[in-house]
mmCIF file of C-alpha atoms in Angstrom:
data_model
loop_
_atom_site.group_PDB
_atom_site.id
_atom_site.type_symbol
_atom_site.label_atom_id
_atom_site.label_comp_id
_atom_site.label_asym_id
_atom_site.label_seq_id
_atom_site.Cartn_x
_atom_site.Cartn_y
_atom_site.Cartn_z
ATOM 1 C CA MET D 1407 0.556 -0.535 -0.043
ATOM 2 C CA SER D 1408 2.101 2.820 0.876
ATOM 3 C CA GLN D 1409 5.007 2.165 -2.487
ATOM 4 C CA ASN D 1410 1.685 2.650 -4.367
ATOM 5 C CA THR D 1411 0.166 5.363 -2.290
ATOM 6 C CA ALA D 1412 0.189 9.379 -0.769
ATOM 7 C CA LEU D 1413 -0.711 11.620 1.931
ATOM 8 C CA LEU D 1414 -2.798 14.926 0.323
ATOM 9 C CA VAL D 1415 -2.728 17.297 3.349
ATOM 10 C CA ILE D 1416 -4.706 19.457 1.887
ATOM 11 C CA ASP D 1417 -5.119 23.231 2.590
ATOM 12 C CA VAL D 1418 -4.276 23.737 6.171
ATOM 13 C CA GLN D 1419 -3.303 27.264 5.700
ATOM 14 C CA GLN D 1420 -2.718 30.610 8.030
ATOM 15 C CA SER D 1421 -6.428 32.281 5.186
ATOM 16 C CA PHE D 1422 -8.253 30.322 7.791
ATOM 17 C CA LEU D 1423 -6.599 31.673 11.159
ATOM 18 C CA HIS D 1424 -8.900 35.370 9.251
ATOM 19 C CA ARG D 1425 -12.299 33.673 8.646
ATOM 20 C CA PRO D 1426 -15.067 34.830 11.231
ATOM 21 C CA TYR D 1427 -15.786 31.256 11.233
ATOM 22 C CA PHE D 1428 -12.701 30.000 12.691
ATOM 23 C CA ARG D 1429 -12.955 27.918 15.886
ATOM 24 C CA GLU D 1430 -9.326 27.795 17.806
ATOM 25 C CA ALA D 1431 -10.924 24.785 19.924
ATOM 26 C CA ALA D 1432 -12.369 23.296 16.409
ATOM 27 C CA MET D 1433 -8.367 22.968 15.777
ATOM 28 C CA HIS D 1434 -6.748 21.171 18.692
ATOM 29 C CA PRO D 1435 -8.486 17.658 18.163
ATOM 30 C CA TYR D 1436 -7.537 17.862 14.409
ATOM 31 C CA GLN D 1437 -4.418 19.906 14.903
ATOM 32 C CA GLU D 1438 -3.730 16.289 16.982
ATOM 33 C CA ARG D 1439 -5.078 13.522 14.588
ATOM 34 C CA GLN D 1440 -3.984 15.007 11.625
ATOM 35 C CA LEU D 1441 0.092 15.465 13.139
ATOM 36 C CA ALA D 1442 -0.027 11.280 14.220
ATOM 37 C CA LEU D 1443 -0.979 11.051 10.715
ATOM 38 C CA ILE D 1444 1.392 13.313 9.018
ATOM 39 C CA ALA D 1445 4.633 11.144 11.210
ATOM 40 C CA ALA D 1446 2.649 7.673 10.659
ATOM 41 C CA ALA D 1447 3.076 8.124 7.503
ATOM 42 C CA GLU D 1448 6.162 10.043 6.891
ATOM 43 C CA ALA D 1449 7.947 7.190 9.351
ATOM 44 C CA ALA D 1450 6.671 4.947 6.444
ATOM 45 C CA GLY D 1451 7.653 6.342 2.949
ATOM 46 C CA VAL D 1452 4.804 7.587 2.172
ATOM 47 C CA PRO D 1453 4.493 10.574 0.298
ATOM 48 C CA ILE D 1454 3.027 13.656 1.915
ATOM 49 C CA VAL D 1455 1.125 16.598 -0.988
ATOM 50 C CA HIS D 1456 0.478 19.621 0.654
ATOM 51 C CA ILE D 1457 -2.213 21.949 -1.799
ATOM 52 C CA PHE D 1458 -2.554 25.390 -0.434
ATOM 53 C CA HIS D 1459 -6.126 27.291 -1.943
ATOM 54 C CA SER D 1460 -5.299 31.240 -3.421
ATOM 55 C CA ASP D 1461 -8.863 33.378 -4.966
ATOM 56 C CA GLU D 1462 -7.893 36.207 -5.828
ATOM 57 C CA SER D 1463 -12.194 36.946 -6.269
ATOM 58 C CA GLU D 1464 -11.703 38.198 -2.752
ATOM 59 C CA PRO D 1465 -8.896 41.119 -3.358
ATOM 60 C CA GLY D 1466 -6.800 40.898 -0.184
ATOM 61 C CA GLY D 1467 -8.211 38.956 0.780
ATOM 62 C CA PRO D 1468 -7.233 36.459 3.582
ATOM 63 C CA PHE D 1469 -6.986 33.519 0.245
ATOM 64 C CA SER D 1470 -5.568 36.222 -1.964
ATOM 65 C CA ARG D 1471 -1.868 35.448 -2.915
ATOM 66 C CA SER D 1472 -0.912 38.963 -1.851
ATOM 67 C CA SER D 1473 -2.326 37.520 0.993
ATOM 68 C CA GLY D 1474 0.914 36.330 2.057
ATOM 69 C CA LEU D 1475 -1.461 33.817 4.647
ATOM 70 C CA VAL D 1476 -1.043 31.164 1.537
ATOM 71 C CA LYS D 1477 1.005 29.212 3.617
ATOM 72 C CA ALA D 1478 1.044 26.719 6.227
ATOM 73 C CA MET D 1479 -0.117 26.762 9.467
ATOM 74 C CA ALA D 1480 2.692 27.590 12.070
ATOM 75 C CA TRP D 1481 1.896 23.692 13.527
ATOM 76 C CA LEU D 1482 2.469 22.162 9.867
ATOM 77 C CA PRO D 1483 5.622 20.383 9.114
ATOM 78 C CA ASP D 1484 7.957 20.704 6.202
ATOM 79 C CA ASN D 1485 7.686 17.830 5.256
ATOM 80 C CA ALA D 1486 5.899 17.402 1.955
ATOM 81 C CA ALA D 1487 7.606 15.322 -0.763
ATOM 82 C CA VAL D 1488 5.693 18.475 -3.419
ATOM 83 C CA THR D 1489 3.266 21.000 -2.967
ATOM 84 C CA PHE D 1490 0.298 22.099 -5.330
ATOM 85 C CA GLU D 1491 -1.721 25.960 -5.268
ATOM 86 C CA LYS D 1492 -6.173 25.113 -6.202
ATOM 87 C CA HIS D 1493 -7.804 27.620 -7.269
ATOM 88 C CA VAL D 1494 -11.050 25.333 -6.900
ATOM 89 C CA HIS D 1495 -12.454 23.468 -4.647
ATOM 90 C CA ASN D 1496 -10.892 19.843 -5.832
ATOM 91 C CA ALA D 1497 -6.759 19.266 -5.871
ATOM 92 C CA PHE D 1498 -6.900 18.159 -9.173
ATOM 93 C CA THR D 1499 -9.095 20.346 -11.168
ATOM 94 C CA ASP D 1500 -6.550 22.970 -11.993
ATOM 95 C CA THR D 1501 -3.287 21.641 -11.169
ATOM 96 C CA GLN D 1502 -0.736 19.641 -11.515
ATOM 97 C CA LEU D 1503 -0.967 17.134 -8.800
ATOM 98 C CA GLY D 1504 -3.180 13.615 -11.475
ATOM 99 C CA ALA D 1505 0.334 14.348 -13.239
ATOM 100 C CA TRP D 1506 2.599 13.833 -10.465
ATOM 101 C CA LEU D 1507 0.987 10.857 -8.988
ATOM 102 C CA THR D 1508 0.678 8.950 -12.614
ATOM 103 C CA GLY D 1509 5.018 9.337 -12.362
ATOM 104 C CA ARG D 1510 5.452 7.793 -9.783
ATOM 105 C CA GLY D 1511 2.847 5.200 -10.027
ATOM 106 C CA ILE D 1512 0.355 6.096 -7.167
ATOM 107 C CA HIS D 1513 -3.303 5.297 -7.787
ATOM 108 C CA HIS D 1514 -4.402 5.222 -3.930
ATOM 109 C CA LEU D 1515 -5.018 8.895 -1.996
ATOM 110 C CA VAL D 1516 -5.603 9.011 1.933
ATOM 111 C CA ILE D 1517 -7.090 12.374 2.046
ATOM 112 C CA SER D 1518 -6.816 14.693 5.244
ATOM 113 C CA GLY D 1519 -6.587 18.151 5.888
ATOM 114 C CA LEU D 1520 -9.340 21.790 5.959
ATOM 115 C CA ARG D 1521 -12.028 22.018 5.411
ATOM 116 C CA THR D 1522 -14.355 18.553 5.794
ATOM 117 C CA GLU D 1523 -17.269 19.104 3.960
ATOM 118 C CA GLN D 1524 -15.102 21.546 1.211
ATOM 119 C CA CYS D 1525 -12.583 20.892 -0.309
ATOM 120 C CA CYS D 1526 -12.092 17.333 1.084
ATOM 121 C CA GLU D 1527 -15.010 16.334 0.934
ATOM 122 C CA THR D 1528 -15.146 17.759 -3.180
ATOM 123 C CA THR D 1529 -10.796 16.013 -3.633
ATOM 124 C CA ALA D 1530 -12.118 12.667 -2.677
ATOM 125 C CA ARG D 1531 -15.092 12.706 -4.628
ATOM 126 C CA VAL D 1532 -12.703 13.764 -7.911
ATOM 127 C CA ALA D 1533 -10.358 11.137 -6.428
ATOM 128 C CA SER D 1534 -12.747 8.505 -7.073
ATOM 129 C CA ASP D 1535 -14.303 9.268 -10.031
ATOM 130 C CA MET D 1536 -10.054 10.033 -12.357
ATOM 131 C CA GLY D 1537 -10.238 5.679 -10.769
ATOM 132 C CA TYR D 1538 -8.063 6.467 -7.624
ATOM 133 C CA GLU D 1539 -9.062 4.461 -4.405
ATOM 134 C CA VAL D 1540 -9.665 6.418 -1.456
ATOM 135 C CA SER D 1541 -9.304 6.517 1.984
ATOM 136 C CA TYR D 1542 -10.864 9.422 3.562
ATOM 137 C CA VAL D 1543 -8.897 9.607 7.605
ATOM 138 C CA THR D 1544 -11.890 12.139 9.000
ATOM 139 C CA GLU D 1545 -10.700 12.538 11.942
ATOM 140 C CA ALA D 1546 -7.830 13.820 10.219
ATOM 141 C CA THR D 1547 -9.848 16.543 8.439
ATOM 142 C CA GLY D 1548 -10.869 19.913 10.203
ATOM 143 C CA THR D 1549 -14.153 22.143 9.543
ATOM 144 C CA PHE D 1550 -16.184 24.722 11.676
ATOM 145 C CA PRO D 1551 -19.474 24.839 12.743
ATOM 146 C CA MET D 1552 -22.359 26.693 9.871
ATOM 147 C CA THR D 1553 -25.316 27.224 9.597
ATOM 148 C CA HIS D 1554 -27.373 26.961 7.763
ATOM 149 C CA PRO D 1555 -28.896 29.204 5.193
ATOM 150 C CA VAL D 1556 -32.595 28.783 5.794
ATOM 151 C CA SER D 1557 -33.576 26.857 8.297
ATOM 152 C CA GLY D 1558 -30.751 29.234 10.951
ATOM 153 C CA ARG D 1559 -29.540 25.816 12.265
ATOM 154 C CA GLU D 1560 -26.381 25.932 13.455
ATOM 155 C CA PHE D 1561 -24.578 22.354 12.573
ATOM 156 C CA SER D 1562 -22.034 20.961 14.438
ATOM 157 C CA VAL D 1563 -18.797 19.585 13.902
ATOM 158 C CA ASP D 1564 -19.011 16.128 14.744
ATOM 159 C CA GLU D 1565 -22.433 17.074 12.843
ATOM 160 C CA ILE D 1566 -20.997 17.390 9.495
ATOM 161 C CA GLN D 1567 -18.060 14.761 9.520
ATOM 162 C CA GLU D 1568 -20.743 12.259 10.313
ATOM 163 C CA LYS D 1569 -22.319 14.167 7.029
ATOM 164 C CA THR D 1570 -19.305 13.672 5.865
ATOM 165 C CA GLU D 1571 -18.628 10.406 5.774
ATOM 166 C CA LEU D 1572 -21.926 8.680 5.488
ATOM 167 C CA VAL D 1573 -22.114 10.428 1.834
ATOM 168 C CA LEU D 1574 -18.373 9.162 0.792
ATOM 169 C CA ALA D 1575 -18.953 5.754 2.191
ATOM 170 C CA ASN D 1576 -19.090 2.697 0.302
ATOM 171 C CA ARG D 1577 -19.616 4.812 -2.492
ATOM 172 C CA PHE D 1578 -16.523 7.689 -3.368
ATOM 173 C CA ALA D 1579 -14.111 6.347 -0.108
ATOM 174 C CA ASN D 1580 -13.609 3.303 2.720
ATOM 175 C CA ILE D 1581 -12.974 5.780 5.907
ATOM 176 C CA ARG D 1582 -10.635 4.859 7.702
ATOM 177 C CA THR D 1583 -9.191 5.653 11.347
ATOM 178 C CA VAL D 1584 -5.068 7.420 11.400
ATOM 179 C CA GLU D 1585 -4.839 4.280 13.777
ATOM 180 C CA ASP D 1586 -6.551 2.445 10.611
ATOM 181 C CA MET D 1587 -3.626 4.123 8.373
ATOM 182 C CA ALA D 1588 -0.819 3.320 11.127
ATOM 183 C CA ALA D 1589 -1.555 -0.213 10.534
ATOM 184 C CA ALA D 1590 -1.816 -0.239 6.995
ATOM 185 C CA TRP D 1591 1.756 0.668 6.780
ATOM 186 C CA ARG D 1592 3.160 -0.841 9.163
ATOM 187 C CA GLN D 1593 2.350 -4.565 8.070
ATOM 188 C CA VAL D 1594 3.684 -3.175 4.395
ATOM 189 C CA ALA D 1595 6.998 -2.099 6.135
ATOM 190 C CA VAL D 1596 6.822 -5.089 7.706
ATOM 191 C CA ALA D 1597 5.960 -8.059 4.350
ATOM 192 C CA GLY D 1598 8.562 -5.526 2.524
#
């Protein structure tokens, strides 16, 4: 598995710190699990791919290149094999990610990063449609509470993540935990 696998770390960037919905408390459990997944991938020799999002539709906004915030959050290790910048919700459409993966014989993607229901979920769907095997590590994705625009109901991080698992499972991705991935990578290392 590790020989044909890459870990995608999507949008873990400083831009989010400057959005009104950002909640530091929502980041703590996610950050711990993201770092554990990265460490497991690194130990297994799985390439780590950073994807950052830039958006010039809001000039000077936190996702614009000119903001200086389209860069890794301070706690994210600088151990990426490659970094791509995207301008849409998935990591493939306007990047060279697909070519990079193909050139290395990678056909299994492990999805992690920010936000669970947006760029992470969208990347998982597109990757599946492109023929990749996708493992979605929900606990290594982070998001923030969201308010429904019509009903006004606030959905918690747990509710959003549960919904994402519901719609991805056995259709677009296998839902995995950090421990699942670490164990699978260790097994490959022992067998290899």
